[in-house]
CSV table of C-alpha atoms in Angstrom, one decimal:
chain,number,residue,atom,x,y,z
A,1,MET,CA,-15.5,9.7,-25.4
A,2,THR,CA,-12.3,7.8,-25.7
A,3,GLY,CA,-11.9,4.7,-23.7
A,4,PRO,CA,-8.8,2.8,-22.6
A,5,ALA,CA,-5.8,3.1,-24.8
A,6,THR,CA,-5.4,0.4,-27.5
A,7,ASP,CA,-2.8,1.9,-29.9
A,8,THR,CA,0.8,0.8,-29.9
A,9,GLU,CA,3.3,3.3,-28.8
A,10,ALA,CA,5.6,4.4,-31.6
A,11,ALA,CA,9.2,3.3,-31.2
A,12,PRO,CA,10.6,6.8,-31.0
A,13,GLN,CA,8.4,7.5,-28.0
A,14,ALA,CA,9.8,4.6,-25.9
A,15,PRO,CA,13.0,6.3,-24.7
A,16,SER,CA,11.1,9.3,-23.7
A,17,LEU,CA,8.6,7.2,-21.8
A,18,GLY,CA,11.5,5.3,-20.2
A,19,ARG,CA,13.1,8.5,-19.0
A,20,LYS,CA,9.8,9.7,-17.6
A,21,VAL,CA,9.2,6.4,-15.7
A,22,GLY,CA,12.7,6.3,-14.5
A,23,SER,CA,12.7,9.8,-13.2
A,24,ALA,CA,9.3,9.4,-11.6
A,25,ALA,CA,10.4,6.1,-10.0
A,26,LYS,CA,13.4,7.8,-8.4
A,27,TRP,CA,11.4,10.7,-7.1
A,28,SER,CA,8.7,8.3,-5.8
A,29,LEU,CA,11.2,6.1,-4.0
A,30,VAL,CA,12.9,9.1,-2.4
A,31,ASN,CA,9.5,10.5,-1.4
A,32,THR,CA,8.3,7.2,0.0
A,33,VAL,CA,11.4,6.5,2.0
A,34,VAL,CA,11.6,10.0,3.5
A,35,MET,CA,7.9,10.0,4.4
A,36,ARG,CA,7.9,6.5,5.9
A,37,LEU,CA,11.1,7.1,7.9
A,38,GLY,CA,9.4,10.1,9.3
A,39,ASN,CA,6.2,8.2,10.1
A,40,PHE,CA,8.4,5.4,11.6
A,41,ALA,CA,10.1,7.9,13.9
A,42,THR,CA,6.8,9.5,14.9
A,43,GLY,CA,5.3,6.0,15.7
A,44,ILE,CA,8.3,5.2,18.0
A,45,VAL,CA,7.9,8.4,20.0
A,46,LEU,CA,4.1,7.9,20.3
A,47,ALA,CA,4.4,4.2,21.3
A,48,ARG,CA,7.2,4.6,23.8
A,49,TYR,CA,6.0,7.7,25.6
A,50,PHE,CA,2.4,8.6,25.0
A,51,LEU,CA,0.2,5.8,23.7
A,52,GLY,CA,-0.3,2.3,25.0
A,53,PRO,CA,-1.5,-0.9,23.2
A,54,GLU,CA,-5.2,-0.1,23.8
A,55,ALA,CA,-4.9,3.3,22.1
A,56,TRP,CA,-3.1,1.6,19.2
A,57,GLY,CA,-6.0,-0.8,19.0
A,58,VAL,CA,-8.6,1.9,18.7
A,59,TYR,CA,-6.4,3.7,16.1
A,60,GLY,CA,-6.1,0.4,14.2
A,61,ILE,CA,-9.8,-0.1,14.0
A,62,ALA,CA,-10.4,3.5,12.7
A,63,GLN,CA,-7.6,3.2,10.2
A,64,THR,CA,-9.0,-0.1,8.9
A,65,VAL,CA,-12.4,1.4,8.3
A,66,LEU,CA,-10.9,4.4,6.7
A,67,LEU,CA,-8.8,2.4,4.3
A,68,VAL,CA,-11.8,0.3,3.2
A,69,LEU,CA,-13.8,3.4,2.5
A,70,LEU,CA,-10.9,5.0,0.6
A,71,SER,CA,-10.8,2.0,-1.7
A,72,ALA,CA,-14.2,2.9,-3.1
A,73,ASN,CA,-14.7,6.6,-2.3
A,74,GLU,CA,-14.4,7.7,-5.9
A,75,LEU,CA,-15.9,4.6,-7.5
A,76,GLY,CA,-12.7,3.9,-9.4
A,77,VAL,CA,-13.3,6.6,-12.0
A,78,SER,CA,-10.2,8.6,-11.2
A,79,LEU,CA,-8.0,5.9,-12.8
A,80,ALA,CA,-9.4,7.0,-16.1
A,81,LEU,CA,-7.3,10.2,-15.8
A,82,VAL,CA,-4.2,8.0,-15.9
A,83,ARG,CA,-5.4,5.2,-18.3
A,84,TRP,CA,-7.5,6.9,-21.0
A,85,GLU,CA,-6.2,8.5,-24.2
A,86,GLY,CA,-6.6,12.1,-25.2
A,87,ASP,CA,-6.9,15.2,-23.1
A,88,PRO,CA,-8.1,14.3,-19.6
A,89,ARG,CA,-9.3,17.8,-19.0
A,90,ARG,CA,-12.3,17.0,-21.2
A,91,PHE,CA,-13.8,14.6,-18.7
A,92,ALA,CA,-12.0,15.6,-15.5
A,93,PRO,CA,-14.9,17.8,-14.2
A,94,THR,CA,-17.3,14.8,-14.5
A,95,VAL,CA,-14.7,12.7,-12.6
A,96,LEU,CA,-14.5,15.3,-9.8
A,97,THR,CA,-18.3,15.5,-9.5
A,98,LEU,CA,-18.7,11.7,-9.3
A,99,SER,CA,-15.8,11.4,-6.8
A,100,ALA,CA,-17.0,14.2,-4.5
A,101,ALA,CA,-20.7,13.0,-4.5
A,102,SER,CA,-19.7,9.4,-3.7
A,103,SER,CA,-17.2,10.4,-1.0
A,104,CYS,CA,-19.8,12.6,0.8
A,105,LEU,CA,-22.4,9.8,0.6
A,106,LEU,CA,-20.0,7.3,2.1
A,107,TYR,CA,-19.0,9.7,4.9
A,108,ALA,CA,-22.7,10.3,5.7
A,109,VAL,CA,-23.4,6.6,6.0
A,110,LEU,CA,-20.3,6.1,8.1
A,111,PHE,CA,-21.2,8.9,10.4
A,112,ALA,CA,-24.6,7.4,11.1
A,113,ALA,CA,-23.3,3.9,11.5
A,114,ALA,CA,-20.1,4.7,13.5
A,115,PRO,CA,-21.3,3.4,16.9
A,116,ALA,CA,-22.6,0.2,15.4
A,117,VAL,CA,-19.4,-0.4,13.4
A,118,ALA,CA,-17.2,0.3,16.4
A,119,GLY,CA,-19.3,-2.1,18.6
A,120,VAL,CA,-19.2,-4.9,16.1
A,121,LEU,CA,-15.4,-4.6,15.8
A,122,GLY,CA,-14.9,-4.8,19.5
A,123,SER,CA,-14.0,-1.2,20.2
A,124,PRO,CA,-17.1,0.9,21.1
A,125,GLU,CA,-14.8,3.7,22.1
A,126,ALA,CA,-13.6,4.1,18.5
A,127,SER,CA,-16.9,5.6,17.4
A,128,GLY,CA,-15.8,9.2,17.8
A,129,VAL,CA,-12.4,8.5,16.3
A,130,LEU,CA,-14.1,7.0,13.3
A,131,ARG,CA,-16.3,10.0,12.7
A,132,VAL,CA,-13.3,12.4,12.7
A,133,MET,CA,-10.8,10.3,10.9
A,134,CYS,CA,-13.2,9.4,8.1
A,135,LEU,CA,-13.5,13.0,7.1
A,136,CYS,CA,-10.4,12.1,5.1
A,137,VAL,CA,-12.7,10.2,2.8
A,138,VAL,CA,-14.3,13.4,1.6
A,139,LEU,CA,-10.9,15.2,1.4
A,140,ASP,CA,-9.4,12.3,-0.6
A,141,GLY,CA,-12.4,12.3,-3.0
A,142,LEU,CA,-11.8,16.0,-3.8
A,143,SER,CA,-8.1,15.5,-4.3
A,144,GLN,CA,-8.4,12.6,-6.7
A,145,VAL,CA,-8.5,14.7,-9.9
A,146,PRO,CA,-5.4,16.9,-9.3
A,147,ALA,CA,-3.5,13.9,-7.9
A,148,GLY,CA,-4.5,11.9,-11.0
A,149,PHE,CA,-3.0,14.5,-13.2
A,150,LEU,CA,0.3,14.4,-11.3
A,151,THR,CA,0.4,10.6,-11.7
A,152,ARG,CA,-0.5,10.8,-15.4
A,153,GLU,CA,2.3,13.3,-16.0
A,154,PHE,CA,4.8,11.3,-13.8
A,155,ALA,CA,5.2,14.4,-11.7
A,156,GLN,CA,6.5,12.7,-8.7
A,157,GLY,CA,8.7,15.6,-7.7
A,158,ARG,CA,5.7,17.8,-7.2
A,159,ARG,CA,4.0,14.9,-5.5
A,160,MET,CA,6.8,14.7,-3.0
A,161,ALA,CA,6.3,18.4,-2.1
A,162,VAL,CA,2.6,17.7,-1.5
A,163,ASP,CA,3.3,14.7,0.6
A,164,GLY,CA,5.9,16.5,2.6
A,165,LEU,CA,3.4,19.2,3.5
A,166,ASN,CA,0.9,16.6,4.5
A,167,PHE,CA,3.5,14.8,6.7
A,168,VAL,CA,4.8,17.9,8.5
A,169,LEU,CA,1.3,19.2,9.5
A,170,SER,CA,-0.3,15.9,10.3
A,171,THR,CA,2.7,14.8,12.5
A,172,ALA,CA,2.8,18.2,14.3
A,173,VAL,CA,-0.9,18.0,15.1
A,174,THR,CA,-0.7,14.3,16.1
A,175,LEU,CA,2.2,14.8,18.5
A,176,LEU,CA,0.8,18.0,20.0
A,177,LEU,CA,-2.6,16.3,20.8
A,178,ALA,CA,-0.9,13.1,22.0
A,179,VAL,CA,1.2,15.2,24.5
A,180,GLU,CA,-2.1,16.8,25.7
A,181,GLY,CA,-3.6,13.4,26.3
A,182,TRP,CA,-6.0,13.0,23.4
A,183,GLY,CA,-5.1,9.4,22.9
A,184,ALA,CA,-6.2,7.8,19.6
A,185,MET,CA,-8.1,11.0,18.7
A,186,SER,CA,-4.7,12.6,18.1
A,187,PHE,CA,-4.3,10.3,15.1
A,188,ALA,CA,-7.7,11.3,13.7
A,189,TRP,CA,-7.2,15.1,13.8
A,190,GLY,CA,-3.7,14.8,12.6
A,191,SER,CA,-4.9,12.8,9.5
A,192,VAL,CA,-7.6,15.4,8.8
A,193,VAL,CA,-5.2,18.3,8.9
A,194,GLY,CA,-2.7,16.5,6.8
A,195,ASN,CA,-5.4,15.7,4.2
A,196,VAL,CA,-6.5,19.3,4.0
A,197,ALA,CA,-2.9,20.3,3.4
A,198,ALA,CA,-2.6,17.6,0.7
A,199,LEU,CA,-5.7,18.8,-1.1
A,200,ILE,CA,-4.4,22.3,-1.2
A,201,GLY,CA,-1.0,21.2,-2.3
A,202,CYS,CA,-2.4,19.0,-5.1
A,203,CYS,CA,-4.5,21.9,-6.4
A,204,LEU,CA,-1.4,24.2,-6.4
A,205,ALA,CA,0.7,21.5,-8.1
A,206,ALA,CA,-1.9,20.8,-10.8
A,207,PRO,CA,-3.6,24.2,-11.2
A,208,GLY,CA,-7.0,24.4,-12.9
A,209,THR,CA,-7.9,20.8,-12.3
A,210,LEU,CA,-10.4,21.3,-9.4
A,211,ARG,CA,-13.4,22.1,-11.6
A,212,PHE,CA,-16.8,20.5,-11.2
A,213,GLY,CA,-18.9,19.6,-14.3
A,214,TRP,CA,-21.3,17.0,-15.6
A,215,ASP,CA,-21.7,15.1,-18.8
A,216,ARG,CA,-24.1,12.2,-18.8
A,217,GLU,CA,-22.4,10.1,-21.5
A,218,GLN,CA,-19.0,10.7,-19.9
A,219,ALA,CA,-20.4,9.6,-16.5
A,220,ARG,CA,-21.8,6.4,-17.9
A,221,ALA,CA,-18.5,5.5,-19.6
A,222,LEU,CA,-16.5,6.4,-16.4
A,223,LEU,CA,-18.8,4.2,-14.2
A,224,ARG,CA,-18.5,1.3,-16.6
A,225,PHE,CA,-14.7,1.7,-16.4
A,226,GLY,CA,-14.4,2.5,-12.7
A,227,LEU,CA,-17.0,0.4,-10.8
A,228,PRO,CA,-15.3,-3.0,-11.4
A,229,LEU,CA,-12.0,-1.4,-10.3
A,230,ALA,CA,-13.6,0.0,-7.2
A,231,GLY,CA,-15.0,-3.4,-6.4
A,232,ALA,CA,-11.7,-5.1,-6.9
A,233,SER,CA,-10.0,-2.4,-4.8
A,234,MET,CA,-12.5,-2.7,-2.0
A,235,LEU,CA,-12.0,-6.5,-2.0
A,236,ALA,CA,-8.2,-6.0,-1.9
A,237,LEU,CA,-8.4,-3.6,1.0
A,238,GLY,CA,-10.8,-6.0,2.7
A,239,VAL,CA,-8.1,-8.7,2.4
A,240,VAL,CA,-5.5,-6.5,4.0
A,241,ASN,CA,-7.7,-5.3,6.8
A,242,VAL,CA,-10.1,-8.0,7.7
A,243,ASP,CA,-7.5,-9.4,10.1
A,244,THR,CA,-7.8,-6.3,12.3
A,245,MET,CA,-11.5,-6.7,12.3
A,246,VAL,CA,-11.3,-10.4,13.3
A,247,VAL,CA,-8.7,-9.7,16.1
A,248,GLY,CA,-10.8,-6.8,17.4
A,249,SER,CA,-14.0,-8.8,17.5
A,250,THR,CA,-12.5,-12.1,18.7
A,251,LEU,CA,-9.7,-11.2,21.1
A,252,ASP,CA,-9.2,-8.4,23.7
A,253,PRO,CA,-8.2,-4.8,23.1
A,254,LEU,CA,-4.7,-5.5,24.4
A,255,ALA,CA,-4.1,-8.2,21.8
A,256,LEU,CA,-5.5,-5.9,19.1
A,257,GLY,CA,-3.0,-3.2,20.0
A,258,PHE,CA,-0.1,-5.7,19.8
A,259,TYR,CA,-1.4,-7.0,16.5
A,260,VAL,CA,-1.8,-3.5,15.0
A,261,LEU,CA,1.8,-2.6,15.9
A,262,ALA,CA,3.2,-5.9,14.4
A,263,PHE,CA,1.2,-5.4,11.3
A,264,ASN,CA,2.4,-1.8,10.9
A,265,ILE,CA,6.0,-3.0,11.3
A,266,SER,CA,5.5,-5.7,8.7
A,267,GLY,CA,4.1,-3.0,6.4
A,268,TRP,CA,7.4,-0.9,6.4
A,269,PRO,CA,8.9,-2.7,3.4
A,270,VAL,CA,5.5,-2.8,1.6
A,271,ARG,CA,5.0,0.9,2.0
A,272,ILE,CA,8.6,1.9,1.3
A,273,ILE,CA,9.2,-0.2,-1.8
A,274,SER,CA,5.8,-1.2,-3.1
A,275,GLU,CA,4.1,2.2,-2.6
A,276,ALA,CA,7.0,3.9,-4.5
A,277,ALA,CA,6.7,1.4,-7.4
A,278,ARG,CA,2.9,1.6,-7.6
A,279,ARG,CA,2.9,5.3,-8.1
A,280,VAL,CA,4.4,4.8,-11.5
A,281,SER,CA,3.7,1.1,-12.3
A,282,PHE,CA,0.1,1.5,-13.4
A,283,ALA,CA,0.9,4.4,-15.7
A,284,GLY,CA,3.9,2.6,-17.0
A,285,PHE,CA,2.1,-0.7,-17.6
A,286,SER,CA,-0.8,1.1,-19.3
A,287,ARG,CA,1.7,2.5,-21.9
A,288,LEU,CA,2.9,-1.0,-22.6
A,289,ALA,CA,-0.4,-2.8,-22.6
A,290,ALA,CA,-0.7,-3.0,-26.3
A,291,SER,CA,2.5,-5.0,-26.7
A,292,PRO,CA,2.4,-8.4,-24.8
A,293,GLU,CA,6.2,-8.8,-25.1
A,294,ALA,CA,7.0,-5.3,-23.9
A,295,LEU,CA,4.5,-5.7,-21.0
A,296,ALA,CA,6.0,-9.0,-19.9
A,297,ALA,CA,9.5,-7.5,-20.0
A,298,GLY,CA,8.4,-4.4,-18.1
A,299,PHE,CA,6.6,-6.5,-15.5
A,300,GLY,CA,9.5,-8.8,-15.0
A,301,ARG,CA,12.0,-6.0,-14.5
A,302,ALA,CA,9.6,-4.1,-12.1
A,303,LEU,CA,9.0,-7.3,-10.1
A,304,GLY,CA,12.7,-8.1,-9.9
A,305,VAL,CA,13.6,-4.6,-8.7
A,306,VAL,CA,10.8,-4.6,-6.1
A,307,MET,CA,11.7,-8.0,-4.8
A,308,ALA,CA,15.4,-7.2,-4.7
A,309,GLY,CA,14.7,-4.2,-2.5
A,310,THR,CA,12.1,-5.8,-0.3
A,311,VAL,CA,13.5,-9.2,0.5
A,312,PRO,CA,16.4,-8.0,2.8
A,313,LEU,CA,14.1,-5.8,4.8
A,314,CYS,CA,11.5,-8.6,5.3
A,315,VAL,CA,14.2,-11.1,6.2
A,316,LEU,CA,15.9,-8.7,8.6
A,317,LEU,CA,12.7,-7.9,10.5
A,318,ALA,CA,11.6,-11.6,10.6
A,319,ALA,CA,14.8,-13.0,11.8
A,320,LEU,CA,15.4,-10.3,14.5
A,321,ALA,CA,11.8,-9.6,15.4
A,322,ALA,CA,12.0,-9.8,19.2
A,323,PRO,CA,15.2,-7.7,19.7
A,324,VAL,CA,14.1,-5.1,17.1
A,325,VAL,CA,10.7,-4.7,18.8
A,326,GLU,CA,12.2,-4.4,22.3
A,327,LEU,CA,15.0,-2.0,21.1
A,328,VAL,CA,12.7,0.3,19.1
A,329,TYR,CA,9.4,0.3,21.1
A,330,GLY,CA,10.3,-1.0,24.5
A,331,GLU,CA,9.8,-4.2,26.5
A,332,ARG,CA,6.0,-3.8,27.0
A,333,TRP,CA,5.5,-4.3,23.2
A,334,LEU,CA,7.4,-7.6,23.1
A,335,PRO,CA,4.2,-9.7,22.6
A,336,ALA,CA,3.9,-8.1,19.1
A,337,ALA,CA,7.1,-9.8,18.0
A,338,ALA,CA,5.6,-13.3,18.1
A,339,ALA,CA,3.4,-12.6,15.1
A,340,LEU,CA,6.0,-10.5,13.2
A,341,PRO,CA,8.0,-13.2,11.3
A,342,TRP,CA,4.7,-14.6,9.8
A,343,LEU,CA,3.5,-11.1,8.9
A,344,MET,CA,6.9,-10.3,7.2
A,345,ALA,CA,6.3,-13.3,4.9
A,346,LEU,CA,2.8,-12.0,4.2
A,347,GLY,CA,4.3,-8.6,3.4
A,348,LEU,CA,6.5,-10.1,0.8
A,349,VAL,CA,3.6,-11.9,-0.8
A,350,ARG,CA,1.5,-8.7,-0.8
A,351,ILE,CA,4.2,-6.8,-2.6
A,352,GLY,CA,4.2,-9.2,-5.5
A,353,CYS,CA,0.4,-9.4,-5.6
A,354,GLU,CA,0.0,-5.6,-5.6
A,355,LEU,CA,2.3,-5.3,-8.6
A,356,ALA,CA,0.4,-8.1,-10.4
A,357,TYR,CA,-2.8,-6.3,-9.5
A,358,ASP,CA,-1.6,-3.1,-11.3
A,359,CYS,CA,-0.5,-5.1,-14.3
A,360,LEU,CA,-3.9,-6.8,-14.6
A,361,VAL,CA,-5.7,-3.5,-14.3
A,362,ALA,CA,-3.5,-1.9,-17.0
A,363,ILE,CA,-4.4,-4.7,-19.5
A,364,GLY,CA,-8.1,-4.5,-18.7
A,365,ARG,CA,-8.5,-7.9,-16.9
A,366,ARG,CA,-10.8,-6.4,-14.3
A,367,SER,CA,-13.0,-9.5,-14.0
A,368,SER,CA,-10.0,-11.6,-13.2
A,369,LEU,CA,-9.0,-9.2,-10.4
A,370,ILE,CA,-12.5,-9.3,-8.9
A,371,GLY,CA,-12.4,-13.1,-9.0
A,372,VAL,CA,-9.0,-13.4,-7.4
A,373,GLN,CA,-9.8,-10.8,-4.6
A,374,ALA,CA,-13.2,-12.4,-3.9
A,375,LEU,CA,-11.7,-15.8,-3.6
A,376,TRP,CA,-8.9,-14.5,-1.3
A,377,LEU,CA,-11.4,-12.8,1.0
A,378,LEU,CA,-13.8,-15.7,1.0
A,379,LEU,CA,-11.1,-18.2,2.1
A,380,LEU,CA,-9.3,-15.8,4.4
A,381,LEU,CA,-12.2,-14.8,6.8
A,382,PRO,CA,-12.9,-18.3,8.2
A,383,ALA,CA,-9.2,-19.1,8.3
A,384,LEU,CA,-8.5,-16.0,10.4
A,385,VAL,CA,-11.3,-16.7,12.8
A,386,VAL,CA,-10.0,-20.3,13.3
A,387,GLY,CA,-6.4,-18.9,13.7
A,388,ALA,CA,-7.4,-16.3,16.2
A,389,ARG,CA,-9.3,-18.8,18.4
A,390,GLY,CA,-6.6,-21.4,18.2
A,391,GLY,CA,-3.4,-19.3,18.4
A,392,GLY,CA,-4.2,-15.6,19.2
A,393,ILE,CA,-2.4,-13.0,17.1
A,394,VAL,CA,0.2,-15.6,15.9
A,395,GLY,CA,-2.6,-17.9,14.7
A,396,VAL,CA,-4.1,-15.0,12.7
A,397,ALA,CA,-0.7,-14.2,11.1
A,398,GLN,CA,-0.2,-17.9,10.2
A,399,ALA,CA,-3.6,-18.2,8.6
A,400,HIS,CA,-2.9,-15.1,6.5
A,401,VAL,CA,0.3,-16.7,5.1
A,402,LEU,CA,-1.3,-20.1,4.5
A,403,VAL,CA,-4.1,-18.7,2.4
A,404,ALA,CA,-1.9,-16.3,0.5
A,405,ALA,CA,0.8,-18.8,-0.4
A,406,ALA,CA,-1.3,-21.9,-1.0
A,407,VAL,CA,-4.2,-20.3,-3.0
A,408,VAL,CA,-3.7,-16.7,-3.9
A,409,VAL,CA,-0.3,-16.7,-5.4
A,410,PRO,CA,-1.0,-19.6,-7.8
A,411,VAL,CA,-4.3,-17.9,-8.9
A,412,PHE,CA,-2.4,-14.6,-9.5
A,413,LEU,CA,0.2,-16.5,-11.5
A,414,LEU,CA,-2.5,-18.1,-13.7
A,415,ALA,CA,-4.2,-14.7,-14.3
A,416,LEU,CA,-0.8,-13.2,-15.3
A,417,HIS,CA,-0.1,-16.1,-17.6
A,418,ARG,CA,-3.4,-15.5,-19.4
A,419,GLY,CA,-2.5,-11.8,-19.6
A,420,GLY,CA,0.8,-12.6,-21.4
A,421,VAL,CA,3.2,-12.6,-18.5
A,422,GLY,CA,4.6,-16.1,-18.3
A,423,LEU,CA,5.7,-18.1,-15.2
A,424,ALA,CA,9.3,-18.0,-16.5
A,425,THR,CA,9.3,-14.2,-16.3
A,426,VAL,CA,8.1,-14.3,-12.7
A,427,ALA,CA,10.5,-17.0,-11.7
A,428,ARG,CA,13.5,-15.2,-13.2
A,429,ALA,CA,12.5,-12.0,-11.4
A,430,CYS,CA,12.2,-13.7,-8.0
A,431,ALA,CA,14.8,-16.4,-8.1
A,432,TRP,CA,18.0,-14.5,-7.0
A,433,PRO,CA,16.3,-12.2,-4.4
A,434,LEU,CA,14.7,-15.3,-2.7
A,435,LEU,CA,17.9,-17.3,-2.8
A,436,GLY,CA,19.7,-14.3,-1.3
A,437,GLY,CA,17.0,-14.0,1.3
A,438,LEU,CA,17.4,-17.6,2.4
A,439,ALA,CA,21.2,-17.2,2.7
A,440,MET,CA,20.7,-13.9,4.6
A,441,GLY,CA,18.2,-15.4,7.0
A,442,ALA,CA,20.6,-18.3,7.9
A,443,VAL,CA,23.4,-15.9,8.5
A,444,LEU,CA,21.3,-13.7,10.8
A,445,LEU,CA,20.0,-16.6,12.9
A,446,VAL,CA,23.5,-18.0,13.4
A,447,LEU,CA,25.1,-14.6,14.2
A,448,GLU,CA,22.3,-13.7,16.7
A,449,SER,CA,22.8,-17.0,18.6
A,450,TYR,CA,26.6,-16.2,18.9
A,451,LEU,CA,26.6,-12.4,19.3
A,452,GLY,CA,23.4,-11.9,21.3
A,453,ASP,CA,20.9,-9.0,20.9
A,454,GLY,CA,22.7,-6.0,22.2
A,455,VAL,CA,22.7,-2.8,20.1
A,456,LEU,CA,26.2,-3.3,18.7
A,457,ALA,CA,25.6,-7.0,18.2
A,458,LEU,CA,22.4,-6.3,16.3
A,459,LEU,CA,24.2,-3.7,14.1
A,460,ALA,CA,27.0,-6.2,13.3
A,461,THR,CA,24.5,-9.0,12.7
A,462,ALA,CA,22.4,-6.9,10.4
A,463,THR,CA,25.4,-5.6,8.5
A,464,LEU,CA,26.9,-9.0,7.8
A,465,GLY,CA,23.5,-10.4,6.9
A,466,THR,CA,22.9,-7.6,4.4
A,467,LEU,CA,26.4,-8.1,2.9
A,468,THR,CA,25.6,-11.8,2.4
A,469,TYR,CA,22.4,-10.8,0.6
A,470,VAL,CA,24.1,-8.3,-1.7
A,471,LEU,CA,26.8,-10.8,-2.7
A,472,CYS,CA,24.1,-13.4,-3.5
A,473,VAL,CA,22.1,-11.0,-5.6
A,474,LEU,CA,25.0,-9.4,-7.6
A,475,PRO,CA,24.6,-12.0,-10.4
A,476,ALA,CA,21.1,-10.7,-11.0
A,477,ARG,CA,22.3,-7.2,-11.7
A,478,PRO,CA,22.0,-7.5,-15.5
A,479,LEU,CA,18.4,-8.8,-15.2
A,480,LEU,CA,17.4,-5.9,-12.8
A,481,LEU,CA,18.9,-3.4,-15.2
A,482,GLY,CA,17.0,-4.9,-18.1
A,483,ARG,CA,20.0,-6.2,-20.0
A,484,SER,CA,19.2,-9.9,-20.0
A,485,GLY,CA,17.3,-10.2,-23.1
A,486,ARG,CA,13.6,-11.0,-23.7
A,487,ALA,CA,11.1,-12.0,-21.1
A,488,ALA,CA,9.2,-15.1,-21.6
């Protein structure tokens, strides 16, 4: 059984890899933008016309539990399909068996514990939604192998077709059930239908990969590789979602609904930019893992591109939080805007940390990842409780930012440094986007105070602010295009 790759890529293969990664990144970005814009439009329709804050709160609780389960549903073994050398079809049947078995076991436990989990999280009515929505755990476990082959082959064009099918069917079912008055349950059944479509689509896009099998030695090697990653992933998802649990158990359902909406808005840049990058970053970093210099250069360029694309979105939503929320979702959702600026800052930190996470996984520093994520969660939980009791949803958002900026970012920087990615590389990648973001934020605040918050005024303010950012970031163009020489 061949473990993680250790050989250095031959020089003639580098251009081919670069073309593959570049093409995959473009397809992934288009896919993510299209899907997220579609989800954004669907969320607006649901929030304005069919679902109130209480229903969003129930959905938020169910979605949180689902994401935590998804982080460990296949025990981390599917990443071997992307990371290991050789023909993955040799061990793919064992991966599928492990993934399917663990997913079914997780769902059985959740089904039995759903009433207790919903009660502890402050939403007893979420029990039925949990039981339906978490069927996606089983479906996701079955799709891990064909999806892993698509990622390994940088086949993001085919992945876009699969995601498109998922989106169309899940959205249609969600809207239909919401119109019929199903409330939060409309999200649950929409998610299940979409995941069924995604499973079928993945099997068609990567034919012959959905085969069960078992090899004891392969299973041992896969679990040794995957369990630390599953643990780190579960901790990472716990970090992102523990705030919803704290708000649900500490505050009232109305506050939970407002917080879930604000957090979803803050995730737009994360999901559009970061998700597109992460679909190719792990595979790309894995190919560069044997060369510290190439890895540092690749990470620096990836971080610079991701930050350059994300900063203006975060600044725009932070500076214009209240008028944007009122314009898009309606006046009844305005309380969500109070937490949004802080959550946008958190979103920016998350994007950098997620890219660092992929880099550390690629170079085999799994123990460092577990340590960082465990420390983050350990410090975050009491901070969120104190924030919720002292400042409501705004206090929760502020506690998130405080822990991330003061503790987690320095620890991630140290882990990257030990892995061969120096602080100078990170600083060069982030300097121009952050400076541009500061200038853009100042322009937005000044223009809003003079022009007001009407639709035309907001368009003018956003346009001039974005233009300011572009002008500030233009000097970094050679760096983002990889023409600035070696990374430190």
